[in-house]
mmCIF file with all atom_site columns, N, CA and C in Angstrom:
data_model
loop_
_atom_site.group_PDB
_atom_site.id
_atom_site.type_symbol
_atom_site.label_atom_id
_atom_site.label_alt_id
_atom_site.label_comp_id
_atom_site.label_asym_id
_atom_site.label_entity_id
_atom_site.label_seq_id
_atom_site.pdbx_PDB_ins_code
_atom_site.Cartn_x
_atom_site.Cartn_y
_atom_site.Cartn_z
_atom_site.occupancy
_atom_site.B_iso_or_equiv
_atom_site.pdbx_formal_charge
_atom_site.auth_seq_id
_atom_site.auth_comp_id
_atom_site.auth_asym_id
_atom_site.auth_atom_id
_atom_site.pdbx_PDB_model_num
ATOM 1   N N  . MET A 1 1  ? 25.843 -39.164 24.774 1.00 61.00 ? 205 MET A N  1
ATOM 2   C CA . MET A 1 1  ? 24.666 -39.925 24.421 1.00 61.00 ? 205 MET A CA 1
ATOM 3   C C  . MET A 1 1  ? 24.699 -40.154 22.917 1.00 61.00 ? 205 MET A C  1
ATOM 4   N N  . ASN A 1 2  ? 24.628 -41.396 22.512 1.00 74.00 ? 206 ASN A N  1
ATOM 5   C CA . ASN A 1 2  ? 24.699 -41.746 21.101 1.00 74.00 ? 206 ASN A CA 1
ATOM 6   C C  . ASN A 1 2  ? 23.385 -42.380 20.687 1.00 74.00 ? 206 ASN A C  1
ATOM 7   N N  . VAL A 1 3  ? 22.788 -41.856 19.639 1.00 78.00 ? 207 VAL A N  1
ATOM 8   C CA . VAL A 1 3  ? 21.507 -42.372 19.165 1.00 78.00 ? 207 VAL A CA 1
ATOM 9   C C  . VAL A 1 3  ? 21.638 -42.731 17.701 1.00 78.00 ? 207 VAL A C  1
ATOM 10  N N  . GLN A 1 4  ? 21.118 -43.886 17.320 1.00 79.00 ? 208 GLN A N  1
ATOM 11  C CA . GLN A 1 4  ? 21.155 -44.333 15.930 1.00 79.00 ? 208 GLN A CA 1
ATOM 12  C C  . GLN A 1 4  ? 19.733 -44.434 15.404 1.00 79.00 ? 208 GLN A C  1
ATOM 13  N N  . PRO A 1 5  ? 19.466 -43.885 14.224 1.00 84.00 ? 209 PRO A N  1
ATOM 14  C CA . PRO A 1 5  ? 18.139 -44.034 13.636 1.00 84.00 ? 209 PRO A CA 1
ATOM 15  C C  . PRO A 1 5  ? 17.917 -45.454 13.133 1.00 84.00 ? 209 PRO A C  1
ATOM 16  N N  . VAL A 1 6  ? 16.663 -45.818 12.953 1.00 84.00 ? 210 VAL A N  1
ATOM 17  C CA . VAL A 1 6  ? 16.291 -47.146 12.470 1.00 84.00 ? 210 VAL A CA 1
ATOM 18  C C  . VAL A 1 6  ? 15.788 -47.019 11.044 1.00 84.00 ? 210 VAL A C  1
ATOM 19  N N  . VAL A 1 7  ? 16.215 -47.936 10.175 1.00 86.00 ? 211 VAL A N  1
ATOM 20  C CA . VAL A 1 7  ? 15.789 -47.949 8.775  1.00 86.00 ? 211 VAL A CA 1
ATOM 21  C C  . VAL A 1 7  ? 15.177 -49.307 8.486  1.00 86.00 ? 211 VAL A C  1
ATOM 22  N N  . TYR A 1 8  ? 14.016 -49.298 7.847  1.00 83.00 ? 212 TYR A N  1
ATOM 23  C CA . TYR A 1 8  ? 13.330 -50.540 7.500  1.00 83.00 ? 212 TYR A CA 1
ATOM 24  C C  . TYR A 1 8  ? 13.623 -50.881 6.048  1.00 83.00 ? 212 TYR A C  1
ATOM 25  N N  . ARG A 1 9  ? 14.127 -52.086 5.804  1.00 80.00 ? 213 ARG A N  1
ATOM 26  C CA . ARG A 1 9  ? 14.433 -52.565 4.460  1.00 80.00 ? 213 ARG A CA 1
ATOM 27  C C  . ARG A 1 9  ? 13.847 -53.944 4.266  1.00 80.00 ? 213 ARG A C  1
ATOM 28  N N  . LYS A 1 10 ? 12.953 -54.070 3.303  1.00 81.00 ? 214 LYS A N  1
ATOM 29  C CA . LYS A 1 10 ? 12.301 -55.343 2.987  1.00 81.00 ? 214 LYS A CA 1
ATOM 30  C C  . LYS A 1 10 ? 11.823 -56.038 4.251  1.00 81.00 ? 214 LYS A C  1
ATOM 31  N N  . ARG A 1 11 ? 12.442 -57.110 4.655  1.00 84.00 ? 215 ARG A N  1
ATOM 32  C CA . ARG A 1 11 ? 11.983 -57.856 5.828  1.00 84.00 ? 215 ARG A CA 1
ATOM 33  C C  . ARG A 1 11 ? 12.853 -57.659 7.056  1.00 84.00 ? 215 ARG A C  1
ATOM 34  N N  . ARG A 1 12 ? 13.718 -56.704 7.046  1.00 89.00 ? 216 ARG A N  1
ATOM 35  C CA . ARG A 1 12 ? 14.608 -56.536 8.192  1.00 89.00 ? 216 ARG A CA 1
ATOM 36  C C  . ARG A 1 12 ? 14.680 -55.071 8.630  1.00 89.00 ? 216 ARG A C  1
ATOM 37  N N  . VAL A 1 13 ? 15.177 -54.891 9.807  1.00 86.00 ? 217 VAL A N  1
ATOM 38  C CA . VAL A 1 13 ? 15.376 -53.564 10.370 1.00 86.00 ? 217 VAL A CA 1
ATOM 39  C C  . VAL A 1 13 ? 16.862 -53.420 10.631 1.00 86.00 ? 217 VAL A C  1
ATOM 40  N N  . ARG A 1 14 ? 17.417 -52.273 10.269 1.00 86.00 ? 218 ARG A N  1
ATOM 41  C CA . ARG A 1 14 ? 18.841 -52.062 10.522 1.00 86.00 ? 218 ARG A CA 1
ATOM 42  C C  . ARG A 1 14 ? 19.059 -50.649 11.039 1.00 86.00 ? 218 ARG A C  1
ATOM 43  N N  . ARG A 1 15 ? 20.244 -50.411 11.559 1.00 86.00 ? 219 ARG A N  1
ATOM 44  C CA . ARG A 1 15 ? 20.594 -49.070 12.018 1.00 86.00 ? 219 ARG A CA 1
ATOM 45  C C  . ARG A 1 15 ? 20.903 -48.198 10.816 1.00 86.00 ? 219 ARG A C  1
ATOM 46  N N  . GLY A 1 16 ? 20.465 -46.972 10.868 1.00 86.00 ? 220 GLY A N  1
ATOM 47  C CA . GLY A 1 16 ? 20.716 -46.040 9.780  1.00 86.00 ? 220 GLY A CA 1
ATOM 48  C C  . GLY A 1 16 ? 21.998 -45.258 9.996  1.00 86.00 ? 220 GLY A C  1
ATOM 49  N N  . ARG A 1 17 ? 22.421 -44.553 8.961  1.00 89.00 ? 221 ARG A N  1
ATOM 50  C CA . ARG A 1 17 ? 23.627 -43.721 9.054  1.00 89.00 ? 221 ARG A CA 1
ATOM 51  C C  . ARG A 1 17 ? 23.333 -42.399 9.740  1.00 89.00 ? 221 ARG A C  1
ATOM 52  N N  . GLY A 1 18 ? 22.114 -41.924 9.587  1.00 92.00 ? 222 GLY A N  1
ATOM 53  C CA . GLY A 1 18 ? 21.739 -40.651 10.181 1.00 92.00 ? 222 GLY A CA 1
ATOM 54  C C  . GLY A 1 18 ? 20.252 -40.412 10.030 1.00 92.00 ? 222 GLY A C  1
ATOM 55  N N  . PHE A 1 19 ? 19.793 -39.306 10.579 1.00 94.00 ? 223 PHE A N  1
ATOM 56  C CA . PHE A 1 19 ? 18.379 -38.962 10.517 1.00 94.00 ? 223 PHE A CA 1
ATOM 57  C C  . PHE A 1 19 ? 18.059 -38.279 9.191  1.00 94.00 ? 223 PHE A C  1
ATOM 58  N N  . SER A 1 20 ? 16.835 -38.468 8.715  1.00 95.00 ? 224 SER A N  1
ATOM 59  C CA . SER A 1 20 ? 16.423 -37.859 7.450  1.00 95.00 ? 224 SER A CA 1
ATOM 60  C C  . SER A 1 20 ? 16.023 -36.403 7.678  1.00 95.00 ? 224 SER A C  1
ATOM 61  N N  . ARG A 1 21 ? 15.941 -35.650 6.589  1.00 95.00 ? 225 ARG A N  1
ATOM 62  C CA . ARG A 1 21 ? 15.529 -34.249 6.683  1.00 95.00 ? 225 ARG A CA 1
ATOM 63  C C  . ARG A 1 21 ? 14.098 -34.135 7.179  1.00 95.00 ? 225 ARG A C  1
ATOM 64  N N  . GLU A 1 22 ? 13.257 -35.079 6.793  1.00 95.00 ? 226 GLU A N  1
ATOM 65  C CA . GLU A 1 22 ? 11.858 -35.066 7.236  1.00 95.00 ? 226 GLU A CA 1
ATOM 66  C C  . GLU A 1 22 ? 11.765 -35.260 8.751  1.00 95.00 ? 226 GLU A C  1
ATOM 67  N N  . GLU A 1 23 ? 12.615 -36.095 9.296  1.00 94.00 ? 227 GLU A N  1
ATOM 68  C CA . GLU A 1 23 ? 12.616 -36.318 10.742 1.00 94.00 ? 227 GLU A CA 1
ATOM 69  C C  . GLU A 1 23 ? 13.105 -35.073 11.479 1.00 94.00 ? 227 GLU A C  1
ATOM 70  N N  . LEU A 1 24 ? 14.078 -34.384 10.909 1.00 95.00 ? 228 LEU A N  1
ATOM 71  C CA . LEU A 1 24 ? 14.549 -33.134 11.506 1.00 95.00 ? 228 LEU A CA 1
ATOM 72  C C  . LEU A 1 24 ? 13.469 -32.064 11.418 1.00 95.00 ? 228 LEU A C  1
ATOM 73  N N  . LYS A 1 25 ? 12.806 -32.007 10.269 1.00 95.00 ? 229 LYS A N  1
ATOM 74  C CA . LYS A 1 25 ? 11.768 -31.008 10.050 1.00 95.00 ? 229 LYS A CA 1
ATOM 75  C C  . LYS A 1 25 ? 10.596 -31.206 11.011 1.00 95.00 ? 229 LYS A C  1
ATOM 76  N N  . ALA A 1 26 ? 10.316 -32.448 11.385 1.00 95.00 ? 230 ALA A N  1
ATOM 77  C CA . ALA A 1 26 ? 9.219  -32.735 12.314 1.00 95.00 ? 230 ALA A CA 1
ATOM 78  C C  . ALA A 1 26 ? 9.459  -32.084 13.677 1.00 95.00 ? 230 ALA A C  1
ATOM 79  N N  . LEU A 1 27 ? 10.719 -31.851 14.019 1.00 94.00 ? 231 LEU A N  1
ATOM 80  C CA . LEU A 1 27 ? 11.065 -31.225 15.300 1.00 94.00 ? 231 LEU A CA 1
ATOM 81  C C  . LEU A 1 27 ? 11.526 -29.782 15.125 1.00 94.00 ? 231 LEU A C  1
ATOM 82  N N  . ASN A 1 28 ? 11.267 -29.201 13.950 1.00 94.00 ? 232 ASN A N  1
ATOM 83  C CA . ASN A 1 28 ? 11.664 -27.819 13.638 1.00 94.00 ? 232 ASN A CA 1
ATOM 84  C C  . ASN A 1 28 ? 13.161 -27.604 13.849 1.00 94.00 ? 232 ASN A C  1
ATOM 85  N N  . LEU A 1 29 ? 13.944 -28.535 13.365 1.00 93.00 ? 233 LEU A N  1
ATOM 86  C CA . LEU A 1 29 ? 15.392 -28.489 13.516 1.00 93.00 ? 233 LEU A CA 1
ATOM 87  C C  . LEU A 1 29 ? 16.018 -28.300 12.138 1.00 93.00 ? 233 LEU A C  1
ATOM 88  N N  . THR A 1 30 ? 16.874 -27.293 11.989 1.00 94.00 ? 234 THR A N  1
ATOM 89  C CA . THR A 1 30 ? 17.532 -27.063 10.705 1.00 94.00 ? 234 THR A CA 1
ATOM 90  C C  . THR A 1 30 ? 18.757 -27.962 10.575 1.00 94.00 ? 234 THR A C  1
ATOM 91  N N  . LEU A 1 31 ? 19.230 -28.100 9.335  1.00 93.00 ? 235 LEU A N  1
ATOM 92  C CA . LEU A 1 31 ? 20.417 -28.925 9.101  1.00 93.00 ? 235 LEU A CA 1
ATOM 93  C C  . LEU A 1 31 ? 21.628 -28.363 9.835  1.00 93.00 ? 235 LEU A C  1
ATOM 94  N N  . LYS A 1 32 ? 21.801 -27.049 9.788  1.00 94.00 ? 236 LYS A N  1
ATOM 95  C CA . LYS A 1 32 ? 22.954 -26.428 10.440 1.00 94.00 ? 236 LYS A CA 1
ATOM 96  C C  . LYS A 1 32 ? 22.938 -26.658 11.950 1.00 94.00 ? 236 LYS A C  1
ATOM 97  N N  . LYS A 1 33 ? 21.758 -26.482 12.544 1.00 92.00 ? 237 LYS A N  1
ATOM 98  C CA . LYS A 1 33 ? 21.663 -26.658 13.991 1.00 92.00 ? 237 LYS A CA 1
ATOM 99  C C  . LYS A 1 33 ? 21.903 -28.116 14.374 1.00 92.00 ? 237 LYS A C  1
ATOM 100 N N  . ALA A 1 34 ? 21.391 -29.040 13.564 1.00 92.00 ? 238 ALA A N  1
ATOM 101 C CA . ALA A 1 34 ? 21.593 -30.464 13.836 1.00 92.00 ? 238 ALA A CA 1
ATOM 102 C C  . ALA A 1 34 ? 23.076 -30.816 13.768 1.00 92.00 ? 238 ALA A C  1
ATOM 103 N N  . LEU A 1 35 ? 23.767 -30.285 12.779 1.00 91.00 ? 239 LEU A N  1
ATOM 104 C CA . LEU A 1 35 ? 25.197 -30.560 12.656 1.00 91.00 ? 239 LEU A CA 1
ATOM 105 C C  . LEU A 1 35 ? 25.972 -29.958 13.826 1.00 91.00 ? 239 LEU A C  1
ATOM 106 N N  . ARG A 1 36 ? 25.580 -28.751 14.265 1.00 91.00 ? 240 ARG A N  1
ATOM 107 C CA . ARG A 1 36 ? 26.246 -28.130 15.407 1.00 91.00 ? 240 ARG A CA 1
ATOM 108 C C  . ARG A 1 36 ? 26.065 -28.950 16.684 1.00 91.00 ? 240 ARG A C  1
ATOM 109 N N  . LEU A 1 37 ? 24.892 -29.582 16.812 1.00 88.00 ? 241 LEU A N  1
ATOM 110 C CA . LEU A 1 37 ? 24.618 -30.400 17.992 1.00 88.00 ? 241 LEU A CA 1
ATOM 111 C C  . LEU A 1 37 ? 25.230 -31.792 17.894 1.00 88.00 ? 241 LEU A C  1
ATOM 112 N N  . GLY A 1 38 ? 25.812 -32.127 16.740 1.00 89.00 ? 242 GLY A N  1
ATOM 113 C CA . GLY A 1 38 ? 26.448 -33.431 16.569 1.00 89.00 ? 242 GLY A CA 1
ATOM 114 C C  . GLY A 1 38 ? 25.480 -34.536 16.211 1.00 89.00 ? 242 GLY A C  1
ATOM 115 N N  . ILE A 1 39 ? 24.333 -34.174 15.648 1.00 91.00 ? 243 ILE A N  1
ATOM 116 C CA . ILE A 1 39 ? 23.329 -35.162 15.259 1.00 91.00 ? 243 ILE A CA 1
ATOM 117 C C  . ILE A 1 39 ? 23.658 -35.651 13.854 1.00 91.00 ? 243 ILE A C  1
ATOM 118 N N  . PRO A 1 40 ? 23.782 -36.960 13.651 1.00 91.00 ? 244 PRO A N  1
ATOM 119 C CA . PRO A 1 40 ? 24.105 -37.480 12.317 1.00 91.00 ? 244 PRO A CA 1
ATOM 120 C C  . PRO A 1 40 ? 22.942 -37.286 11.344 1.00 91.00 ? 244 PRO A C  1
ATOM 121 N N  . ILE A 1 41 ? 23.266 -36.908 10.099 1.00 93.00 ? 245 ILE A N  1
ATOM 122 C CA . ILE A 1 41 ? 22.265 -36.669 9.061  1.00 93.00 ? 245 ILE A CA 1
ATOM 123 C C  . ILE A 1 41 ? 22.601 -37.527 7.855  1.00 93.00 ? 245 ILE A C  1
ATOM 124 N N  . ASP A 1 42 ? 21.586 -38.166 7.284  1.00 93.00 ? 246 ASP A N  1
ATOM 125 C CA . ASP A 1 42 ? 21.748 -38.948 6.061  1.00 93.00 ? 246 ASP A CA 1
ATOM 126 C C  . ASP A 1 42 ? 20.924 -38.275 4.968  1.00 93.00 ? 246 ASP A C  1
ATOM 127 N N  . PRO A 1 43 ? 21.562 -37.514 4.079  1.00 91.00 ? 247 PRO A N  1
ATOM 128 C CA . PRO A 1 43 ? 20.805 -36.777 3.055  1.00 91.00 ? 247 PRO A CA 1
ATOM 129 C C  . PRO A 1 43 ? 20.128 -37.677 2.027  1.00 91.00 ? 247 PRO A C  1
ATOM 130 N N  . ARG A 1 44 ? 20.516 -38.937 1.944  1.00 92.00 ? 248 ARG A N  1
ATOM 131 C CA . ARG A 1 44 ? 19.915 -39.840 0.957  1.00 92.00 ? 248 ARG A CA 1
ATOM 132 C C  . ARG A 1 44 ? 18.569 -40.375 1.410  1.00 92.00 ? 248 ARG A C  1
ATOM 133 N N  . ARG A 1 45 ? 18.340 -40.410 2.707  1.00 90.00 ? 249 ARG A N  1
ATOM 134 C CA . ARG A 1 45 ? 17.079 -40.958 3.218  1.00 90.00 ? 249 ARG A CA 1
ATOM 135 C C  . ARG A 1 45 ? 15.933 -39.985 3.013  1.00 90.00 ? 249 ARG A C  1
ATOM 136 N N  . ARG A 1 46 ? 14.781 -40.520 2.633  1.00 90.00 ? 250 ARG A N  1
ATOM 137 C CA . ARG A 1 46 ? 13.591 -39.695 2.460  1.00 90.00 ? 250 ARG A CA 1
ATOM 138 C C  . ARG A 1 46 ? 12.457 -40.136 3.371  1.00 90.00 ? 250 ARG A C  1
ATOM 139 N N  . SER A 1 47 ? 12.666 -41.223 4.087  1.00 89.00 ? 251 SER A N  1
ATOM 140 C CA . SER A 1 47 ? 11.606 -41.765 4.938  1.00 89.00 ? 251 SER A CA 1
ATOM 141 C C  . SER A 1 47 ? 11.495 -40.979 6.243  1.00 89.00 ? 251 SER A C  1
ATOM 142 N N  . ARG A 1 48 ? 10.358 -41.163 6.890  1.00 92.00 ? 252 ARG A N  1
ATOM 143 C CA . ARG A 1 48 ? 10.111 -40.504 8.171  1.00 92.00 ? 252 ARG A CA 1
ATOM 144 C C  . ARG A 1 48 ? 9.462  -41.532 9.088  1.00 92.00 ? 252 ARG A C  1
ATOM 145 N N  . HIS A 1 49 ? 10.187 -41.938 10.130 1.00 91.00 ? 253 HIS A N  1
ATOM 146 C CA . HIS A 1 49 ? 9.688  -42.938 11.065 1.00 91.00 ? 253 HIS A CA 1
ATOM 147 C C  . HIS A 1 49 ? 9.447  -42.281 12.421 1.00 91.00 ? 253 HIS A C  1
ATOM 148 N N  . GLU A 1 50 ? 8.279  -42.531 12.985 1.00 93.00 ? 254 GLU A N  1
ATOM 149 C CA . GLU A 1 50 ? 7.927  -41.961 14.289 1.00 93.00 ? 254 GLU A CA 1
ATOM 150 C C  . GLU A 1 50 ? 8.904  -42.413 15.375 1.00 93.00 ? 254 GLU A C  1
ATOM 151 N N  . GLU A 1 51 ? 9.393  -43.627 15.253 1.00 92.00 ? 255 GLU A N  1
ATOM 152 C CA . GLU A 1 51 ? 10.366 -44.165 16.209 1.00 92.00 ? 255 GLU A CA 1
ATOM 153 C C  . GLU A 1 51 ? 11.632 -43.294 16.236 1.00 92.00 ? 255 GLU A C  1
ATOM 154 N N  . ASN A 1 52 ? 12.081 -42.870 15.058 1.00 93.00 ? 256 ASN A N  1
ATOM 155 C CA . ASN A 1 52 ? 13.272 -42.023 14.970 1.00 93.00 ? 256 ASN A CA 1
ATOM 156 C C  . ASN A 1 52 ? 12.995 -40.617 15.495 1.00 93.00 ? 256 ASN A C  1
ATOM 157 N N  . ILE A 1 53 ? 11.796 -40.122 15.256 1.00 94.00 ? 257 ILE A N  1
ATOM 158 C CA . ILE A 1 53 ? 11.446 -38.787 15.741 1.00 94.00 ? 257 ILE A CA 1
ATOM 159 C C  . ILE A 1 53 ? 11.442 -38.774 17.268 1.00 94.00 ? 257 ILE A C  1
ATOM 160 N N  . GLU A 1 54 ? 10.909 -39.818 17.885 1.00 94.00 ? 258 GLU A N  1
ATOM 161 C CA . GLU A 1 54 ? 10.908 -39.907 19.347 1.00 94.00 ? 258 GLU A CA 1
ATOM 162 C C  . GLU A 1 54 ? 12.334 -40.019 19.891 1.00 94.00 ? 258 GLU A C  1
ATOM 163 N N  . ALA A 1 55 ? 13.171 -40.801 19.236 1.00 92.00 ? 259 ALA A N  1
ATOM 164 C CA . ALA A 1 55 ? 14.570 -40.936 19.673 1.00 92.00 ? 259 ALA A CA 1
ATOM 165 C C  . ALA A 1 55 ? 15.294 -39.601 19.547 1.00 92.00 ? 259 ALA A C  1
ATOM 166 N N  . LEU A 1 56 ? 15.026 -38.887 18.469 1.00 93.00 ? 260 LEU A N  1
ATOM 167 C CA . LEU A 1 56 ? 15.650 -37.584 18.251 1.00 93.00 ? 260 LEU A CA 1
ATOM 168 C C  . LEU A 1 56 ? 15.150 -36.573 19.283 1.00 93.00 ? 260 LEU A C  1
ATOM 169 N N  . ARG A 1 57 ? 13.875 -36.641 19.625 1.00 93.00 ? 261 ARG A N  1
ATOM 170 C CA . ARG A 1 57 ? 13.310 -35.739 20.635 1.00 93.00 ? 261 ARG A CA 1
ATOM 171 C C  . ARG A 1 57 ? 13.992 -35.971 21.988 1.00 93.00 ? 261 ARG A C  1
ATOM 172 N N  . ARG A 1 58 ? 14.186 -37.239 22.368 1.00 91.00 ? 262 ARG A N  1
ATOM 173 C CA . ARG A 1 58 ? 14.865 -37.549 23.636 1.00 91.00 ? 262 ARG A CA 1
ATOM 174 C C  . ARG A 1 58 ? 16.314 -37.058 23.612 1.00 91.00 ? 262 ARG A C  1
ATOM 175 N N  . LEU A 1 59 ? 16.979 -37.224 22.470 1.00 89.00 ? 263 LEU A N  1
ATOM 176 C CA . LEU A 1 59 ? 18.361 -36.771 22.336 1.00 89.00 ? 263 LEU A CA 1
ATOM 177 C C  . LEU A 1 59 ? 18.452 -35.255 22.483 1.00 89.00 ? 263 LEU A C  1
ATOM 178 N N  . LEU A 1 60 ? 17.541 -34.533 21.843 1.00 90.00 ? 264 LEU A N  1
ATOM 179 C CA . LEU A 1 60 ? 17.540 -33.074 21.939 1.00 90.00 ? 264 LEU A CA 1
ATOM 180 C C  . LEU A 1 60 ? 17.300 -32.610 23.370 1.00 90.00 ? 264 LEU A C  1
ATOM 181 N N  . GLU A 1 61 ? 16.361 -33.241 24.055 1.00 89.00 ? 265 GLU A N  1
ATOM 182 C CA . GLU A 1 61 ? 16.095 -32.870 25.447 1.00 89.00 ? 265 GLU A CA 1
ATOM 183 C C  . GLU A 1 61 ? 17.338 -33.068 26.302 1.00 89.00 ? 265 GLU A C  1
ATOM 184 N N  . ALA A 1 62 ? 18.031 -34.167 26.095 1.00 86.00 ? 266 ALA A N  1
ATOM 185 C CA . ALA A 1 62 ? 19.238 -34.442 26.876 1.00 86.00 ? 266 ALA A CA 1
ATOM 186 C C  . ALA A 1 62 ? 20.342 -33.439 26.551 1.00 86.00 ? 266 ALA A C  1
ATOM 187 N N  . LYS A 1 63 ? 20.517 -33.126 25.268 1.00 82.00 ? 267 LYS A N  1
ATOM 188 C CA . LYS A 1 63 ? 21.583 -32.194 24.879 1.00 82.00 ? 267 LYS A CA 1
ATOM 189 C C  . LYS A 1 63 ? 21.287 -30.782 25.357 1.00 82.00 ? 267 LYS A C  1
ATOM 190 N N  . LEU A 1 64 ? 20.026 -30.369 25.275 1.00 80.00 ? 268 LEU A N  1
ATOM 191 C CA . LEU A 1 64 ? 19.679 -29.016 25.683 1.00 80.00 ? 268 LEU A CA 1
ATOM 192 C C  . LEU A 1 64 ? 19.711 -28.843 27.196 1.00 80.00 ? 268 LEU A C  1
ATOM 193 N N  . LYS A 1 65 ? 19.527 -29.918 27.938 1.00 82.00 ? 269 LYS A N  1
ATOM 194 C CA . LYS A 1 65 ? 19.629 -29.854 29.396 1.00 82.00 ? 269 LYS A CA 1
ATOM 195 C C  . LYS A 1 65 ? 21.084 -29.875 29.845 1.00 82.00 ? 269 LYS A C  1
ATOM 196 N N  . GLY A 1 66 ? 21.994 -30.240 28.956 1.00 74.00 ? 270 GLY A N  1
ATOM 197 C CA . GLY A 1 66 ? 23.402 -30.309 29.314 1.00 74.00 ? 270 GLY A CA 1
ATOM 198 C C  . GLY A 1 66 ? 23.746 -31.597 30.029 1.00 74.00 ? 270 GLY A C  1
ATOM 199 N N  . ALA A 1 67 ? 23.106 -32.682 29.647 1.00 56.00 ? 271 ALA A N  1
ATOM 200 C CA . ALA A 1 67 ? 23.310 -33.960 30.316 1.00 56.00 ? 271 ALA A CA 1
ATOM 201 C C  . ALA A 1 67 ? 24.635 -34.616 29.956 1.00 56.00 ? 271 ALA A C  1
ATOM 202 N N  . GLU A 1 68 ? 25.279 -34.145 28.909 1.00 57.00 ? 272 GLU A N  1
ATOM 203 C CA . GLU A 1 68 ? 26.534 -34.773 28.498 1.00 57.00 ? 272 GLU A CA 1
ATOM 204 C C  . GLU A 1 68 ? 27.683 -34.280 29.361 1.00 57.00 ? 272 GLU A C  1
ATOM 205 N N  . PRO A 1 69 ? 28.604 -35.149 29.690 1.00 55.00 ? 273 PRO A N  1
ATOM 206 C CA . PRO A 1 69 ? 29.761 -34.729 30.486 1.00 55.00 ? 273 PRO A CA 1
ATOM 207 C C  . PRO A 1 69 ? 30.662 -33.809 29.666 1.00 55.00 ? 273 PRO A C  1
ATOM 208 N N  . PRO A 1 70 ? 31.396 -32.926 30.309 1.00 58.00 ? 274 PRO A N  1
ATOM 209 C CA . PRO A 1 70 ? 32.294 -32.030 29.579 1.00 58.00 ? 274 PRO A CA 1
ATOM 210 C C  . PRO A 1 70 ? 33.420 -32.802 28.901 1.00 58.00 ? 274 PRO A C  1
ATOM 211 N N  . LYS A 1 71 ? 33.909 -32.241 27.808 1.00 62.00 ? 275 LYS A N  1
ATOM 212 C CA . LYS A 1 71 ? 34.976 -32.898 27.050 1.00 62.00 ? 275 LYS A CA 1
ATOM 213 C C  . LYS A 1 71 ? 36.254 -32.066 27.113 1.00 62.00 ? 275 LYS A C  1
ATOM 214 N N  . GLY A 1 72 ? 37.369 -32.692 26.824 1.00 59.00 ? 276 GLY A N  1
ATOM 215 C CA . GLY A 1 72 ? 38.639 -31.983 26.716 1.00 59.00 ? 276 GLY A CA 1
ATOM 216 C C  . GLY A 1 72 ? 39.182 -31.519 28.049 1.00 59.00 ? 276 GLY A C  1
ATOM 217 N N  . LYS A 1 73 ? 39.681 -30.283 28.080 1.00 60.00 ? 277 LYS A N  1
ATOM 218 C CA . LYS A 1 73 ? 40.311 -29.732 29.278 1.00 60.00 ? 277 LYS A CA 1
ATOM 219 C C  . LYS A 1 73 ? 39.332 -29.604 30.434 1.00 60.00 ? 277 LYS A C  1
ATOM 220 N N  . GLU A 1 74 ? 38.072 -29.311 30.120 1.00 54.00 ? 278 GLU A N  1
ATOM 221 C CA . GLU A 1 74 ? 37.074 -29.164 31.178 1.00 54.00 ? 278 GLU A CA 1
ATOM 222 C C  . GLU A 1 74 ? 36.908 -30.465 31.959 1.00 54.00 ? 278 GLU A C  1
ATOM 223 N N  . ALA A 1 75 ? 36.984 -31.596 31.285 1.00 53.00 ? 279 ALA A N  1
ATOM 224 C CA . ALA A 1 75 ? 36.822 -32.892 31.941 1.00 53.00 ? 279 ALA A CA 1
ATOM 225 C C  . ALA A 1 75 ? 38.022 -33.200 32.835 1.00 53.00 ? 279 ALA A C  1
ATOM 226 N N  . GLU A 1 76 ? 39.205 -32.762 32.417 1.00 53.00 ? 280 GLU A N  1
ATOM 227 C CA . GLU A 1 76 ? 40.412 -33.029 33.192 1.00 53.00 ? 280 GLU A CA 1
ATOM 228 C C  . GLU A 1 76 ? 40.429 -32.231 34.491 1.00 53.00 ? 280 GLU A C  1
ATOM 229 N N  . GLU A 1 77 ? 39.850 -31.031 34.470 1.00 54.00 ? 281 GLU A N  1
ATOM 230 C CA . GLU A 1 77 ? 39.859 -30.169 35.644 1.00 54.00 ? 281 GLU A CA 1
ATOM 231 C C  . GLU A 1 77 ? 38.928 -30.665 36.736 1.00 54.00 ? 281 GLU A C  1
ATOM 232 N N  . THR A 1 78 ? 37.865 -31.358 36.366 1.00 51.00 ? 282 THR A N  1
ATOM 233 C CA . THR A 1 78 ? 36.885 -31.790 37.378 1.00 51.00 ? 282 THR A CA 1
ATOM 234 C C  . THR A 1 78 ? 37.231 -33.111 37.979 1.00 51.00 ? 282 THR A C  1
#
């Protein structure tokens, strides 16, 4: 599951490089844990968008439930 944050710039909306620290903090997620889970982080961003927090919440629920297919040797065996 791949999720991209949204960044608002002047009159346009674009995909961001990663989630801001404020967005991680809203879900009580540390930087280390986010990196371990494979969540992209953009240390330059300071904004906090509710849209990104909801997307991150859905991503966390999916990852913690184990919704992702196995990778590597485990995938070959099944």
